[in-house]
XYZ file of C-alpha atoms in Angstrom:
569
model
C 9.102 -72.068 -5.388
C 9.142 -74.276 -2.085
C 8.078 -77.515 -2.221
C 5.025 -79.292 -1.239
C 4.514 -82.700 -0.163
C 7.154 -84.623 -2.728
C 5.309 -87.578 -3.716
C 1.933 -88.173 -3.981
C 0.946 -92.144 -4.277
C 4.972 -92.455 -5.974
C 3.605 -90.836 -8.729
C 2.263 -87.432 -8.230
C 3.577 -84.219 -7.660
C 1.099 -81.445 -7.205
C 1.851 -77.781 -6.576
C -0.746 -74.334 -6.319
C -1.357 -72.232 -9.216
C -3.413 -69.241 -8.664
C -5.225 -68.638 -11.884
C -1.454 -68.441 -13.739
C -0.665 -65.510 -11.194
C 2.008 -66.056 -8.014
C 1.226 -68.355 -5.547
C 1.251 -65.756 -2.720
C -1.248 -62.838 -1.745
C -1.427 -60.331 -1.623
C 1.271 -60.036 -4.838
C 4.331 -58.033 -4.188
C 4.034 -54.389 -4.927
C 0.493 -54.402 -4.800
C -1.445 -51.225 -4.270
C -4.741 -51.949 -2.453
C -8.081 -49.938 -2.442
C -9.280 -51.991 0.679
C -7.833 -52.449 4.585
C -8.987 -56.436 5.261
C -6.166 -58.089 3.849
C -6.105 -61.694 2.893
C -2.586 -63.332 2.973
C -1.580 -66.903 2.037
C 1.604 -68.967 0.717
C 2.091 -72.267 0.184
C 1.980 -75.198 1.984
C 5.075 -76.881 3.250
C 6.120 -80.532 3.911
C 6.652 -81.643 7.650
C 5.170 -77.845 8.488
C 3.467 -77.738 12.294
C 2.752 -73.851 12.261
C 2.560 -70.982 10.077
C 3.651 -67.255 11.095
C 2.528 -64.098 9.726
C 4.704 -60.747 10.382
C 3.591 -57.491 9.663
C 5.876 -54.457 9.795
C 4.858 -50.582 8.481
C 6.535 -48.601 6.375
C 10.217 -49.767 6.085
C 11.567 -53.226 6.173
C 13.742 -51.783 9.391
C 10.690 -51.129 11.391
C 10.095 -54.348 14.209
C 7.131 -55.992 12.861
C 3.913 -54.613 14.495
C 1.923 -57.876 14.584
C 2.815 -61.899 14.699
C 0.314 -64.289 14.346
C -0.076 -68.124 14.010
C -1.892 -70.839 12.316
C -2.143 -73.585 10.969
C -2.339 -73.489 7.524
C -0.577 -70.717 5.646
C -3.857 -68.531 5.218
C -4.489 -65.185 7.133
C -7.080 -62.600 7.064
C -6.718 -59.236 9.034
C -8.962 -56.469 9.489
C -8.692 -52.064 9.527
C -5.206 -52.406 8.177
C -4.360 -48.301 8.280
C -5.348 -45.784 4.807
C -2.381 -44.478 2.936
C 0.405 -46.935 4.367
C 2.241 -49.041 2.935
C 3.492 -52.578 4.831
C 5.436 -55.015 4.310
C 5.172 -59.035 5.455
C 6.279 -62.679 5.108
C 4.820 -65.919 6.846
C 7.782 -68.230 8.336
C 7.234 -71.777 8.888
C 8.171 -73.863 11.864
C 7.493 -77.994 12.027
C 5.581 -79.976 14.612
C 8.414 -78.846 17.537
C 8.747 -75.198 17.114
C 11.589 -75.617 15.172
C 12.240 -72.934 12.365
C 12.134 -74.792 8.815
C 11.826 -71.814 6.503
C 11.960 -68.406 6.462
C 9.622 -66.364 3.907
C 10.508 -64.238 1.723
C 9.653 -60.185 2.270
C 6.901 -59.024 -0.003
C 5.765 -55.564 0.411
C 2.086 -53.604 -0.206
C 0.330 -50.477 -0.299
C -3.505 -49.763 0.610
C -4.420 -46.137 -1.205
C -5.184 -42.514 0.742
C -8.633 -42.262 -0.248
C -8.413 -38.771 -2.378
C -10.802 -37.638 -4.716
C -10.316 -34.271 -7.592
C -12.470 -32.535 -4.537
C -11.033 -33.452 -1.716
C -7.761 -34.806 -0.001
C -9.364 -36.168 2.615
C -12.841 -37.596 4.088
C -14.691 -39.081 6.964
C -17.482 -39.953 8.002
C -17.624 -38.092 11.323
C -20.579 -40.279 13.507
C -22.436 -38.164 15.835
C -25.066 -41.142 17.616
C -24.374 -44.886 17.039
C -27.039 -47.276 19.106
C -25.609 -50.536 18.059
C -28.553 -52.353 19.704
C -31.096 -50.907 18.199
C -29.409 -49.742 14.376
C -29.722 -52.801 11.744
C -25.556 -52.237 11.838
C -24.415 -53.753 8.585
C -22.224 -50.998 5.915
C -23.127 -47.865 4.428
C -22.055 -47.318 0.284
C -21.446 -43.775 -0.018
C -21.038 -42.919 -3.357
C -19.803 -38.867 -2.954
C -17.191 -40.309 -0.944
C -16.617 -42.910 -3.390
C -16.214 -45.621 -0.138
C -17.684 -47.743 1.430
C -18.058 -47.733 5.980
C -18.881 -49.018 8.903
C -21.553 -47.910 11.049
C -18.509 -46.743 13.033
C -17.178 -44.534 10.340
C -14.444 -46.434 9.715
C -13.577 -47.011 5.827
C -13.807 -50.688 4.361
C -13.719 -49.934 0.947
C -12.954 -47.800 -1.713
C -13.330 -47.200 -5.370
C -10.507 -48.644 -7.321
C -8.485 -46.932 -9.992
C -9.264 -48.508 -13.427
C -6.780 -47.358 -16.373
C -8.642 -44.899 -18.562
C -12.042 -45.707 -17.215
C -11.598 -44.493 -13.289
C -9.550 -42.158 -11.773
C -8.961 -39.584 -9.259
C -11.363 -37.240 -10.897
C -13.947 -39.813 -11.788
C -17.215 -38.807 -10.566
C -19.047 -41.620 -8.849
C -22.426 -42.261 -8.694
C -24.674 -45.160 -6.812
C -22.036 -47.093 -5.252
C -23.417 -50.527 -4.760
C -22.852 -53.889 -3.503
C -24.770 -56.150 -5.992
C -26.242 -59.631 -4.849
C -23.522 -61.620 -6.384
C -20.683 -59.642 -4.118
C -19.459 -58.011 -6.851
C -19.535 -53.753 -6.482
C -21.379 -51.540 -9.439
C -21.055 -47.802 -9.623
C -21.564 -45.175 -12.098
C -18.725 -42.503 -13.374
C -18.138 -40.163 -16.432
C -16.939 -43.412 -18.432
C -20.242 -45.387 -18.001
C -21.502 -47.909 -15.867
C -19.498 -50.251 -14.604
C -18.731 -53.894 -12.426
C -15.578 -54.392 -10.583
C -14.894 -57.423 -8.277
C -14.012 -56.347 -4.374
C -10.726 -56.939 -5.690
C -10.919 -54.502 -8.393
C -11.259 -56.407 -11.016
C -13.470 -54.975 -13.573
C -16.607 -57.650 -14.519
C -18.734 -55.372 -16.771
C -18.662 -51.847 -18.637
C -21.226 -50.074 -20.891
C -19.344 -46.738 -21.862
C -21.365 -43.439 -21.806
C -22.667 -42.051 -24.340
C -23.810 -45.623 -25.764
C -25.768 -45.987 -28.981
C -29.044 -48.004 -28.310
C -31.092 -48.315 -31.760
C -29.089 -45.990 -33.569
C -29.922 -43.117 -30.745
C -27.299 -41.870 -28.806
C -27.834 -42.544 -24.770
C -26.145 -40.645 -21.513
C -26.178 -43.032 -18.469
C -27.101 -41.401 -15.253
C -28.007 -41.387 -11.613
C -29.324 -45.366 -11.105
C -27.491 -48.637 -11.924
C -28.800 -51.891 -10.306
C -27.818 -55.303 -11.159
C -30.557 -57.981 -10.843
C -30.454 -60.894 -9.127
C -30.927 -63.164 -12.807
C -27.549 -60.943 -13.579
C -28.856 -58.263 -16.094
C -28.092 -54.684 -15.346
C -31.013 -52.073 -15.220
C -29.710 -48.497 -15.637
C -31.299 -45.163 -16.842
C -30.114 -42.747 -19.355
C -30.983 -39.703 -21.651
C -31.347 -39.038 -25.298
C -32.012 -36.024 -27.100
C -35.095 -35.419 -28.726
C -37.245 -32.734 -30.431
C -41.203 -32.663 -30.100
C -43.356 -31.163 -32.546
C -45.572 -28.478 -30.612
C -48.998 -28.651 -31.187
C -51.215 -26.144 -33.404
C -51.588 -23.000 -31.655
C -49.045 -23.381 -28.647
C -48.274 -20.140 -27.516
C -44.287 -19.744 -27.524
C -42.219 -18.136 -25.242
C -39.339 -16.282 -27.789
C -36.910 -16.039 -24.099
C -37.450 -20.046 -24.356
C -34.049 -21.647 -25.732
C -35.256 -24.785 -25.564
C -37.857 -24.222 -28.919
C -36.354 -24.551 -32.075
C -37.782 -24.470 -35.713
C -37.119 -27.739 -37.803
C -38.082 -26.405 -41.185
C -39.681 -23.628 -39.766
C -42.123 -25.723 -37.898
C -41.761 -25.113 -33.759
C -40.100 -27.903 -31.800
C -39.124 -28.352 -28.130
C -35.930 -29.988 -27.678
C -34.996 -31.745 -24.097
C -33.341 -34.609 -22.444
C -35.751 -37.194 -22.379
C -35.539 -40.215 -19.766
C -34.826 -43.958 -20.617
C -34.866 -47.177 -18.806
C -32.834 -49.894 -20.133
C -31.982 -53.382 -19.431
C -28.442 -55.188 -20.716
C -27.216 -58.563 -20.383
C -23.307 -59.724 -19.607
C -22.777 -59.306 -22.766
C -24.044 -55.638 -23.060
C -26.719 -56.490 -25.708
C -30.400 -54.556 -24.891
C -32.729 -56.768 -23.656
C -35.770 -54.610 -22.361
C -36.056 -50.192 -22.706
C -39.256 -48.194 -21.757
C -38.838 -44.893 -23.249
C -40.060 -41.658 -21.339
C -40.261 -39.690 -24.412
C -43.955 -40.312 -25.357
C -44.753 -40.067 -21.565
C -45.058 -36.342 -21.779
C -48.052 -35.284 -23.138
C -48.943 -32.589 -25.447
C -50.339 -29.903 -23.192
C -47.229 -30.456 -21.155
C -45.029 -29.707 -24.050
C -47.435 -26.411 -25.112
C -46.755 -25.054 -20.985
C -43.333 -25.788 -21.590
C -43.188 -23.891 -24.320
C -44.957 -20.997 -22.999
C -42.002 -20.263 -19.959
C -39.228 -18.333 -20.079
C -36.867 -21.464 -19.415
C -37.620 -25.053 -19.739
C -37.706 -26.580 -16.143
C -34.327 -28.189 -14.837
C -35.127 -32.228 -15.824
C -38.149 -31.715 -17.615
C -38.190 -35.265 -19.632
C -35.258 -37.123 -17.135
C -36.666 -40.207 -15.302
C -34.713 -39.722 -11.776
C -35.273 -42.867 -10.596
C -36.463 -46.289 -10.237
C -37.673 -49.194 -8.159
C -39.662 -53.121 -8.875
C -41.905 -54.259 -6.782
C -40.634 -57.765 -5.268
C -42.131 -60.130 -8.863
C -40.248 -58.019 -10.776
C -42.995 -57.466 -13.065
C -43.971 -53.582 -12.029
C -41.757 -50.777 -12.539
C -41.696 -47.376 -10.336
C -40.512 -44.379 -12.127
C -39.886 -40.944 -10.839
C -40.517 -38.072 -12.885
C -39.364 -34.945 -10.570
C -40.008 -32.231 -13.099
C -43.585 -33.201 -13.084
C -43.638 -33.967 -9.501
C -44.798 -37.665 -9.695
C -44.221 -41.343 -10.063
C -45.836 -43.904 -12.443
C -46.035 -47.607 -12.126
C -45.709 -49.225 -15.346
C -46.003 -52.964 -16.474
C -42.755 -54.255 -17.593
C -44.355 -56.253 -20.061
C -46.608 -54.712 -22.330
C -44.982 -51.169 -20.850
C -48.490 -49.957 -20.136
C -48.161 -46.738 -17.388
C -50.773 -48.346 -14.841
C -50.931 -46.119 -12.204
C -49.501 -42.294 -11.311
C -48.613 -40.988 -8.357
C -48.323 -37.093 -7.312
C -50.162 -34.408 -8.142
C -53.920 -35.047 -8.773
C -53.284 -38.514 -6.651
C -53.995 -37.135 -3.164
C -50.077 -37.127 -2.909
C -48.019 -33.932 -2.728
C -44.909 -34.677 -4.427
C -42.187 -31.435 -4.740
C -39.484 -33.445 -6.299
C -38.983 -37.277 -5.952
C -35.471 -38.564 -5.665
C -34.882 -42.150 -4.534
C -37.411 -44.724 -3.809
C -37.382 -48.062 -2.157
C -40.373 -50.946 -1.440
C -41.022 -52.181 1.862
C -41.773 -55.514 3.121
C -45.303 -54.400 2.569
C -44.704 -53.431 -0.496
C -45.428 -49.793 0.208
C -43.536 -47.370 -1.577
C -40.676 -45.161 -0.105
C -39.705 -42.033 -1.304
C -37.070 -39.342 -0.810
C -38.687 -36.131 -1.747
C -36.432 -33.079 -2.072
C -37.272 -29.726 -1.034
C -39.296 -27.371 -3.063
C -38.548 -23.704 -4.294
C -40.758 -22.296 -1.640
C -38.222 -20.901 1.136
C -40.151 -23.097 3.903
C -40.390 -26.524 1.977
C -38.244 -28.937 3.225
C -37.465 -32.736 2.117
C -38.942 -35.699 3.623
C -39.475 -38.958 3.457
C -42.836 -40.367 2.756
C -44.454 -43.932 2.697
C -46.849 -44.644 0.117
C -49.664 -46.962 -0.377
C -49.075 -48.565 -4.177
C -52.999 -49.440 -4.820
C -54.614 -47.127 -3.242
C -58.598 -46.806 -2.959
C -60.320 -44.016 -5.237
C -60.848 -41.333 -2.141
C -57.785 -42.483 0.041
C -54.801 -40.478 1.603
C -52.037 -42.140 -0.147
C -49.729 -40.855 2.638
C -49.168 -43.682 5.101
C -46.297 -42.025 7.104
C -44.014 -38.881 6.463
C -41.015 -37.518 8.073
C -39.554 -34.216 7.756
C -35.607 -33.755 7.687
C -36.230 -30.731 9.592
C -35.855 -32.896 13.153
C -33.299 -31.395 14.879
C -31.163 -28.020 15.515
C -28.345 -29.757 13.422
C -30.194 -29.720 9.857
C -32.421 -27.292 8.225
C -34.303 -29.780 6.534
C -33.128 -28.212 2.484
C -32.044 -30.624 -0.132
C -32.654 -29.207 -3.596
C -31.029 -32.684 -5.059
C -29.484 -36.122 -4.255
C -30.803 -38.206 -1.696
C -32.599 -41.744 -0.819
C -34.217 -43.818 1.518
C -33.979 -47.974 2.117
C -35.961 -50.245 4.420
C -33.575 -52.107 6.801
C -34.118 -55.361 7.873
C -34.954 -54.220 11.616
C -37.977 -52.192 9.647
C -36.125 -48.655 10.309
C -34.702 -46.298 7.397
C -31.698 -45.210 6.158
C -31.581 -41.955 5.164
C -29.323 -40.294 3.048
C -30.167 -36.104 3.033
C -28.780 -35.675 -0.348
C -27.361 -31.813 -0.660
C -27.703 -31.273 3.182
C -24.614 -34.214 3.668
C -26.413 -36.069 6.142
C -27.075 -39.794 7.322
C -28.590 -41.475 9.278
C -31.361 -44.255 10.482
C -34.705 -43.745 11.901
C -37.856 -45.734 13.098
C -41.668 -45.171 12.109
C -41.364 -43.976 15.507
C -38.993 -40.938 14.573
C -36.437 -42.254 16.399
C -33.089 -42.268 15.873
C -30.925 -45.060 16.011
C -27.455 -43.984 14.050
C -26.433 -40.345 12.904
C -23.665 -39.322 11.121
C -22.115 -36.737 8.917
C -20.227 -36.666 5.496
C -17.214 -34.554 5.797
C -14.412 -33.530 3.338
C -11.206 -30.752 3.142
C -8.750 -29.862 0.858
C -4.875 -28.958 1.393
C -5.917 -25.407 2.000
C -8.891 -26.432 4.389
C -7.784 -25.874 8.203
C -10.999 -27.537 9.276
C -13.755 -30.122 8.161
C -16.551 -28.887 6.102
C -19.827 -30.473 5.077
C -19.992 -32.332 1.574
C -23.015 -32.765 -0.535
C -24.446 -36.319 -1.262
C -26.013 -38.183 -4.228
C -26.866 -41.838 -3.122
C -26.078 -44.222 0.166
C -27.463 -47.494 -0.236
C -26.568 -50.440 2.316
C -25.201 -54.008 2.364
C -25.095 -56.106 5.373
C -21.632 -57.176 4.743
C -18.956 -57.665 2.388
C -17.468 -61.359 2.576
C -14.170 -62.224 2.212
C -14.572 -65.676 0.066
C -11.483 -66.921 -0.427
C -10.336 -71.126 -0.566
C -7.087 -72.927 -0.266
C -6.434 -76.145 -2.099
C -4.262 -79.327 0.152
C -2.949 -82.367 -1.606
C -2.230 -85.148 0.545
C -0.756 -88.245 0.262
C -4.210 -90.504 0.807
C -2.096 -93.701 1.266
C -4.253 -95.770 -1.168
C -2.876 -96.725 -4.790
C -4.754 -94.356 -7.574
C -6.441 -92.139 -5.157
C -5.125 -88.569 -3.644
C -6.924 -86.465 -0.823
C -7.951 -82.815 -1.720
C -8.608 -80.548 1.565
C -10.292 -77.789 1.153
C -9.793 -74.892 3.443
C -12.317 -72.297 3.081
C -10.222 -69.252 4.545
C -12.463 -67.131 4.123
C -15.280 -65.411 6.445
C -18.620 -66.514 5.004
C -19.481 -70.134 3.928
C -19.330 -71.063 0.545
C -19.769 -74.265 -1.510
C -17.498 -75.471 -4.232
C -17.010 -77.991 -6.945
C -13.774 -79.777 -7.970
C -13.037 -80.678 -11.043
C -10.028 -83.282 -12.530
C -8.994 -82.465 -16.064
C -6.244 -84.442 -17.985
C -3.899 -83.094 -20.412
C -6.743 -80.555 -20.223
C -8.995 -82.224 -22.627
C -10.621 -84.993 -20.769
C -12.590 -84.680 -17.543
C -11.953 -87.289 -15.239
C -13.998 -86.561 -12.125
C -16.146 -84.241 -10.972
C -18.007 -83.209 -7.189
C -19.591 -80.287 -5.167
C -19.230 -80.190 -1.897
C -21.648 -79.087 0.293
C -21.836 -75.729 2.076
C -18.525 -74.963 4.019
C -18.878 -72.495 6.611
C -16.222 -69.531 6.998
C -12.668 -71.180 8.327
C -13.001 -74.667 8.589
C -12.169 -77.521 5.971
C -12.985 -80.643 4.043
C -11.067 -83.489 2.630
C -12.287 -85.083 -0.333
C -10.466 -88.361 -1.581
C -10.453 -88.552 -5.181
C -10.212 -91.846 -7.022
C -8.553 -91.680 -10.314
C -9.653 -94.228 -13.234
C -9.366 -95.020 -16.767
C -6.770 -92.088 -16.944
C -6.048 -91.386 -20.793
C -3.233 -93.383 -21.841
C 0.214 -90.925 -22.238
C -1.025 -87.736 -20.707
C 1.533 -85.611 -18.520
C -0.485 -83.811 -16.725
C -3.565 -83.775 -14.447
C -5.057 -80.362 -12.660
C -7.662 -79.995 -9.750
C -9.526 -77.220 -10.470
C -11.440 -75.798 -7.469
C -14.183 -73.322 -7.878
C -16.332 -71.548 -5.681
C -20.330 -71.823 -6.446
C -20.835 -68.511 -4.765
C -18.242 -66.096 -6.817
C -17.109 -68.233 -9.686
C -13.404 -67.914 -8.634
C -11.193 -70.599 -9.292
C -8.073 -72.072 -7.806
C -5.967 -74.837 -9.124
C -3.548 -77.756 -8.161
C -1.701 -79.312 -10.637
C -0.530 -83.018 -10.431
C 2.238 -83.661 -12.821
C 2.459 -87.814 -13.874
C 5.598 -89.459 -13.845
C 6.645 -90.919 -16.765
């Protein structure tokens, strides 16, 4: 380990400790699921500049990039997919003069490779970066996250027996914390942009002794509960003198009385700790003369009890649900559970087959509605008013996917819709593997296309959707910890780099013998490479402890860093 600044007020020695892991990044070996790459070592006495080299490949190639600071921190950007690098950071002192060389640590960031393809990309056909809300588009089928550009940030992580090449994903998110939630064939789950995982609930659960399949929507809340929907099993008791279909698998005879067995839809709510905290259950949603025409086909309908989807209005109080079987959405209170309002057939709203929803600043409601059966249905998007009038058109605005020579317009499943914060939409076509962002106006301000091929493909071909959804960003918050000699007996000066690129806030706490806290502070908001020195005044110490740690965390992601001043004596 190099050393740091020797002596600190005769006394002190401090040295960085990043949560008991190396004190490099990114750690040697590493295999990487994203391309902007945040490097740092430590700091060393009498040091004037820091260099980074970068070489690809092989430790023989000539380093492709060199770059200085100074502070041993860097953060680079669209490192290339599928290579693997290798780096060190020298340090020279205040006349150019070489004091240490750094040792070679090497890296990987992964292909991006799924069980159904071997290779992806986003392949952008318009991009009007003056008029588009710009920002990053989470697509889940692709299992990464890109640029408006088409050029791949971010990408799903393998997790050891929960995610995989073959896993599935589904609603890949950025959440408001930072942190990245996503869906797969093991549950629902909460990884750090690092990887890291935060959160699982495994699939099938067991809720109140039922037995519950998560699917299609998982959305963490800004209090930090996690709202997902699932299915359970049930049978219904038909009523007296339903007329039964004997083609109809889906009736059954419980003790020789009639039954209709289906997946019915749940909405549940779980805190950190994965206990159940809220549920609306779909189940007695369905009324009875619903079950008897159910009974009376040849085949119960694809979805006939799922809830698709869901949406709250800005309180948090109301709760949208979408019900595509039955061609409608209800509004229920989250409180009492009380359905208040229905939208869809009988509703002055024709409704084929919601998907998605979103609210607008109005707090209209948005909805991507899939195609019909009928041959000339297409999907579309449609803006609805959530109180409306006894009388009204609840249709405020539609638009057709059907806009151009490059789309038919079909999407029999997937999709969804957002409101930007420039007021447009983005769109995500669901089966027809299209995105893009549009005005009220119908115009078009960013198109592009999901495409995928295999080791036998010779060319690009289309790939269905699920879900996009969008995030303006995703920060790199990251903080490196400076002890300095302050000069004044019993005190020591803490800088604070933040190395990042967004500002954060932290607090610093001094622990002794790490019992006994012996100051505490939060600084205020530090903006995205820049620093503050804090001088820390150390009294009424316990009497024969050996040790004294600095423990830096940030206010925005709960990471911590750590120096550790050893006492003399």
């Amino acid at each position: 380990m190099r050393s740091h600044n020797r002596w600190l007020q005769v006394f002190f020695i401090g040295f960085l400790v990043l949560n008991g892991k190396a004190a490099f990044q990114p750690l040697n070996k590493a295999t990487l699921h994203y391309n902007t790459i945040y490097f740092k070592e430590e700091f060393i006495e009498n040091a004037g500049e820091y260099e980074l080299l970068l070489a690809p490949d092989t430790l023989n190639a000539s380093p492709e990039l060199k770059t200085r600071k100074g502070i041993p921190a860097f953060l680079l950007k669209d490192l290339g997919w599928g290579r693997k690098y290798f780096w060190r950071i020298n340090v020279y002192d205040k006349t150019n003069k070489l004091l240490s060389a750094g040792r070679w640590h090497q890296f990987s960031i992964v292909k991006i490779t799924a069980r159904y393809f071997e290779d992806q990309r986003l392949q952008v056909k318009t991009n009007s970066e003056k008029l588009n809300a710009g920002g990053l588009v989470c697509v889940d089928r692709l299992r990464t996250i890109y640029d408006r550009r088409g050029n791949a940030r971010w990408t799903i992580p393998f997790i050891d027996s929960l995610v995989n090449q073959r896993s599935q994903v589904i609603d890949l998110r950025v959440s408001p914390k930072n942190s990245i939630t996503f869906l797969t064939d093991a549950g629902a789950l909460e990884t750090s942009f690092a990887g890291e995982l935060l959160w699982h609930l495994k699939t099938p659960c067991v809720v109140k002794s039922d037995t519950i399949r998560l699917v299609h929507q998982l959305q963490k809340t800004a209090a930090g509960n996690y709202m997902v929907l699932g299915n359970h099993r049930v049978y219904r008791k038909l009523p007296d003198g339903t007329v039964i279909n004997e083609k109809n698998r889906a009736v059954v005879r419980l003790s020789g009385v009639p039954h209709l067995r289906y997946e019915a839809g749940i909405i549940m709510e779980f805190d950190k700790k994965g206990n159940l905290v809220w549920s609306w259950d779909g189940l007695s949603y369905i009324n009875e003369a619903e079950l008897s025409a159910a009974a009376a086909t040849d085949r119960l309908t694809d979805q006939f009890g799922e809830i698709s989807t869901f949406i709250s209005d800005a309180s948090g109080n109301k709760l949208y649900l979408g019900f595509p079987a039955h061609q409608r959405i209800v509004r229920i209170d989250k409180k009492t559970g009380r359905v208040e309002n229905t939208y869809g057939q009988n509703n002055n709203t024709d409704l084929q087959h919601p998907a998605r929803m979103a609210m607008t600043k109005n707090n209209n409601l948005l909805v991507f509605d899939n195609s019909g059966k009928d041959q000339n249905d297409v999907a579309e998007i449609l803006e609805l008013k959530t109180d409306p009038m006894p009388g009204d058109k609840n249709i405020l605005w539609r638009f057709a996917l059907n806009f151009d020579a490059l789309s038919d317009g079909k999407s029999g499943k997937g999709g969804s819709v957002a409101e930007l914060s420039n007021s447009s939409l983005l769109v995500c076509s669901g089966a027809g593997g299209r995105l893009f962002e549009v005005n009220r106006a119908g115009e078009i301000s960013w198109d592009a296309f999901a495409e995928i091929r295999t080791g036998k493909d010779t060319s690009w071909k289309s790939s269905v959707l699920n879900i996009c959804n969008f995030t303006e960003e995703l920060p790199q918050y990251h903080v490196l910890p400076q002890l300095l000699n302050s000069g004044k007996p019993g005190t020591f000066s803490l800088v604070l780099h933040n190395t990042g690129d967004k500002a954060d806030a932290y607090s610093v706490e001094v622990i002794a013998d790490k019992k006994k806290t012996v100051y505490t502070s939060k600084t205020k908001s530090l903006p995205g490479n820049s620093k503050q020195a804090l001088e820390i005044v150390l009294k009424d110490l316990p009497s024969g402890n050996k040790k004294i740690i600095a423990r830096v965390k940030s206010l925005t992601t709960g990471q911590t860093e750590e120096i550790t001043i050893s006492q003399k004596g």
